Tab-separated table of C-alpha atoms and ligand atoms in Angstrom:
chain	number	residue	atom	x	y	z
O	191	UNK	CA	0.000	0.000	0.000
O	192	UNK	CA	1.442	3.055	-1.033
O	193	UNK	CA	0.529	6.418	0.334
O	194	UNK	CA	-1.567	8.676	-1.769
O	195	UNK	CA	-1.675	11.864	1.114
O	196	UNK	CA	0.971	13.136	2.886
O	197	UNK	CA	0.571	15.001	6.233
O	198	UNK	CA	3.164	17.274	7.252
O	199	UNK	CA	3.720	18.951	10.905
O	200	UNK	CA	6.745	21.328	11.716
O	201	UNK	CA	6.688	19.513	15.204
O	202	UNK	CA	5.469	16.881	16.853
O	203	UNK	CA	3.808	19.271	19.275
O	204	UNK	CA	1.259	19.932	16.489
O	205	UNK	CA	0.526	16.183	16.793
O	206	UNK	CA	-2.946	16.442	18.814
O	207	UNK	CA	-4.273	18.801	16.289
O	208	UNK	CA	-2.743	17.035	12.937
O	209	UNK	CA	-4.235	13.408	14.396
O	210	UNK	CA	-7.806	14.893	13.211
O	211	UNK	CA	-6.306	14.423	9.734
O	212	UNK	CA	-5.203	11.021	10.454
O	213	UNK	CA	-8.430	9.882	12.081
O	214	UNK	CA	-10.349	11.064	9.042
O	215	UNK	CA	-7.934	9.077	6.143
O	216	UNK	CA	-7.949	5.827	8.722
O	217	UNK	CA	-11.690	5.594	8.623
O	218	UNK	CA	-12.515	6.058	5.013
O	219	UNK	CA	-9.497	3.616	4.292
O	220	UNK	CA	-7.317	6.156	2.539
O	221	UNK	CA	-3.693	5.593	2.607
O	222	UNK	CA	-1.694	8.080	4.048
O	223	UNK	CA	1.933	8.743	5.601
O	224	UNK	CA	2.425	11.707	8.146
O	225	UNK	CA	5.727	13.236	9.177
O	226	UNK	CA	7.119	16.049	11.181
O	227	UNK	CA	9.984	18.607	9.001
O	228	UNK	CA	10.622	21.853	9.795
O	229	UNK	CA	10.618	24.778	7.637
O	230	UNK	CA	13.001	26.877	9.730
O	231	UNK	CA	14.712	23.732	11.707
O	232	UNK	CA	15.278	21.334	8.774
O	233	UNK	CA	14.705	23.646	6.234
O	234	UNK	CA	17.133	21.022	3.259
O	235	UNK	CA	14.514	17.868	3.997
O	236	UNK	CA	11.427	19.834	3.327
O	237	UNK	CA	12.722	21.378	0.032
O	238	UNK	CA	14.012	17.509	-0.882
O	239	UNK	CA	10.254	16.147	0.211
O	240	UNK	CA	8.398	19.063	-2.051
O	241	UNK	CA	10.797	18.324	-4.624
O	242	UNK	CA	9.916	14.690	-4.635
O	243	UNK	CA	6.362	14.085	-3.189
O	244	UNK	CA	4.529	13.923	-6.870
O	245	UNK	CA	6.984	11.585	-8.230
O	246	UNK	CA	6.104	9.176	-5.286
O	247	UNK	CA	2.350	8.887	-5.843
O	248	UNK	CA	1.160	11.884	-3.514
O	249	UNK	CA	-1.848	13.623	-4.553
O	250	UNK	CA	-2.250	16.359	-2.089
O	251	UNK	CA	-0.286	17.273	0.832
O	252	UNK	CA	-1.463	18.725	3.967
O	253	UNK	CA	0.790	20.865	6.027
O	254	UNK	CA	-0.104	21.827	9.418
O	255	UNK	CA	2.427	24.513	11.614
O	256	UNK	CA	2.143	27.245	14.121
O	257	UNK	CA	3.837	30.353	15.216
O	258	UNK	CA	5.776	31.661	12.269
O	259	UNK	CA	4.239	28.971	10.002
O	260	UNK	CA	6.215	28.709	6.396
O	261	UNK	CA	5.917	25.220	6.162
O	262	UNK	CA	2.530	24.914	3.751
O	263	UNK	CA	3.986	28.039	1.730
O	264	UNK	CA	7.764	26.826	1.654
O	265	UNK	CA	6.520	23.141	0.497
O	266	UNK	CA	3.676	25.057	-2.416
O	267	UNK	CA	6.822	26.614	-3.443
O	268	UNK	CA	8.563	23.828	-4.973
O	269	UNK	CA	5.916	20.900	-5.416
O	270	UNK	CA	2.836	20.945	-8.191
O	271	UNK	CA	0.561	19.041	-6.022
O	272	UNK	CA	-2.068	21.076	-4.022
O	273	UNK	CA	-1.466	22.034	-0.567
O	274	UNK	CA	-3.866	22.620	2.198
O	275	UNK	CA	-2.526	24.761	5.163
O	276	UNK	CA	-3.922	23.938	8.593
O	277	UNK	CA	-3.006	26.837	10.920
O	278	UNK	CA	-2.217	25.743	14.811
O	279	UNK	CA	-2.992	27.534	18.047
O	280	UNK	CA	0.696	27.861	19.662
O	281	UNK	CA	1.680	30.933	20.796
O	282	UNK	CA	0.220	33.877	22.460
O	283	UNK	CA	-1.081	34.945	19.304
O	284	UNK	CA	-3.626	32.088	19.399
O	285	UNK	CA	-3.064	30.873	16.045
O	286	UNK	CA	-3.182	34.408	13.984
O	287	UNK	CA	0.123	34.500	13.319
O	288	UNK	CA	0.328	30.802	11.411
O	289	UNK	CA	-3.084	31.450	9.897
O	290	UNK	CA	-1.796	34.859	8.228
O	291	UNK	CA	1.700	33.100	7.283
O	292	UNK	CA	-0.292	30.101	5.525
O	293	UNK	CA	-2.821	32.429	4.088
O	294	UNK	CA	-1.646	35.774	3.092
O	295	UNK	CA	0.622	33.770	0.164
O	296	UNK	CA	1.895	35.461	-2.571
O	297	UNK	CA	0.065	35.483	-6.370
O	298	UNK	CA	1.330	31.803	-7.900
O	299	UNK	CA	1.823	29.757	-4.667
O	300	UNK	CA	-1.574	29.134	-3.371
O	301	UNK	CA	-2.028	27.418	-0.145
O	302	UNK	CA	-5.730	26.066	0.310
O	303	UNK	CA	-5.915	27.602	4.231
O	304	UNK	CA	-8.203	26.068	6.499
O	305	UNK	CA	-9.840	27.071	9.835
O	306	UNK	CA	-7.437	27.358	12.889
O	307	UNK	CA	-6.744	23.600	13.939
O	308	UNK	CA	-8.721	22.665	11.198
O	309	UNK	CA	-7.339	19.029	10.340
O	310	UNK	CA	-10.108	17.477	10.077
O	311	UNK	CA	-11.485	19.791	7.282
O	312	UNK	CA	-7.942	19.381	5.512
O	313	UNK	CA	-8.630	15.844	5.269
O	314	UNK	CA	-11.630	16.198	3.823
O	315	UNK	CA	-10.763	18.711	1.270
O	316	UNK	CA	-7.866	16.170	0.265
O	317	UNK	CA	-10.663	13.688	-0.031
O	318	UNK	CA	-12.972	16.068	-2.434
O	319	UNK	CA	-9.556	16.329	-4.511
O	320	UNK	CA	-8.584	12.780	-4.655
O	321	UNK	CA	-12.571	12.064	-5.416
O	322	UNK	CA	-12.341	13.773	-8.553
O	323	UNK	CA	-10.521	11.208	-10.616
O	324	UNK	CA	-11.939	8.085	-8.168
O	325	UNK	CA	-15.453	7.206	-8.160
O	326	UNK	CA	-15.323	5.416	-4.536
O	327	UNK	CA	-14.457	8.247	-2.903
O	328	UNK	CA	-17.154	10.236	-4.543
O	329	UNK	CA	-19.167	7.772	-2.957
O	330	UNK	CA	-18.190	7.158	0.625
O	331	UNK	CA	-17.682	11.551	0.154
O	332	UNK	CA	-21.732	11.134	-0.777
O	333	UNK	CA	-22.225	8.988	1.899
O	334	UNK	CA	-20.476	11.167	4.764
O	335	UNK	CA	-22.052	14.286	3.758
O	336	UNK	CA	-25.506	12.538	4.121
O	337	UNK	CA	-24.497	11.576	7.267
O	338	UNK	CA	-23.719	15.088	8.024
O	339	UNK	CA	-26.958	15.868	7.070
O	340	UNK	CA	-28.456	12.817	9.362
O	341	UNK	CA	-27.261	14.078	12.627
O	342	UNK	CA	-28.306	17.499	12.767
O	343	UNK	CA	-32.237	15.961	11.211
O	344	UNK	CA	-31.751	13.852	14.642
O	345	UNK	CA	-30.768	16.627	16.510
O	346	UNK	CA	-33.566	18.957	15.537
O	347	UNK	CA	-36.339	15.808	16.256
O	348	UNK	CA	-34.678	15.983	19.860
O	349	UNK	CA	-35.078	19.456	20.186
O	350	UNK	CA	-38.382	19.138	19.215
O	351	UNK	CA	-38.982	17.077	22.521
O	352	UNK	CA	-37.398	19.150	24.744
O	353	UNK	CA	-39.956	19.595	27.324
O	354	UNK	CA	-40.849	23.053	28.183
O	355	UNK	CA	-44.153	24.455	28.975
O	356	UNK	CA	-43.944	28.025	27.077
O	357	UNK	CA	-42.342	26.471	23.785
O	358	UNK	CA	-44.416	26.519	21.287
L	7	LIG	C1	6.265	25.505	14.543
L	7	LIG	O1	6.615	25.941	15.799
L	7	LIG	C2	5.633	24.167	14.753
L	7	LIG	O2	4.714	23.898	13.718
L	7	LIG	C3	4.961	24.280	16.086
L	7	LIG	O3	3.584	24.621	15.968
L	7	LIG	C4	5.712	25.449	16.744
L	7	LIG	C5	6.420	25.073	17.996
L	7	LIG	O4	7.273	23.990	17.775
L	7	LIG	P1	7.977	23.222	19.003
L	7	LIG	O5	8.867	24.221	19.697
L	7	LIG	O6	6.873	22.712	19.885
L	7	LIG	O7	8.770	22.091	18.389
L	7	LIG	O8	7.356	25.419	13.700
């Protein structure tokens, strides 16, 4: 099994947010490979993983960082795949300063930016990209979204029970 994803962290402190991502690709039965590289601490490996990443089999690549976060834009600069940028909560900034790093990129290296610790969104993003040329995906994508959908039905019938005198 080769993996068609690859999930990027500048530390293995960004681990508990990045897992969303890895939660998400284990249960729809995506393969996927996830590794920590620095931008500013090991900044030779991520230009050689950019570099290489297409000519491996990766599709998309998600790269999650905080603080000073150039890893998503450093990693759009040299590969042609599409990157999603997942901005972590790690300073006293609260996750501004990685979400304007990984968003405010310059015209020709787009990052795909989500919400602050938004892995799990990442993931499925990757998912709505790799679905394009795989008709499984498209499905199981088909099927979570009508789960989606299913829950918050449920929830509303609940509310709907909720047993107060005045609601009407
Ligand atoms: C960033 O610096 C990492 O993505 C992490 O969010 C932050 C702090 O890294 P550590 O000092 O915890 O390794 O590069």
């Amino acid at each position: 099994m080769s993996p068609i994803v690859s999930i990027i962290m500048g530390s293995t402190s960004d681990l508990p947010v990045m897992e969303k991502a890895c939660q998400f690709f284990e249960e729809e039965e995506i393969p996927f490979e996830v590794n920590a590289l620095s931008a500013h601490r090991t900044p030779a490996e991520v230009s050689a993983f950019a570099r290489e990443a297409h000519k491996r089999g990766i599709k998309v690549i998600i790269a999650g960082a905080g603080m000073a976060a150039a890893l998503p834009g450093v990693i759009a600069a040299e590969t042609p795949l599409p990157v999603i940028g997942v901005p972590i909560k790690g300073s006293s900034l609260e996750g501004l300063d990685a979400t304007l790093a990984i968003l405010q990129m310059p015209p020709g290296i787009p990052v795909a930016t989500v919400a602050i610790g938004g892995a799990q969104n990442a993931a499925i993003l990757a998912m709505q990209i790799l679905a394009l040329s795989d008709e499984t995906l498209m499905q199981k994508l088909t099927a979570y979204k009508s789960g989606l959908k299913n829950k918050i039905v449920k929830a509303n019938e609940e509310l709907a029970r909720l047993p107060y005198k005045y609601k009407c």
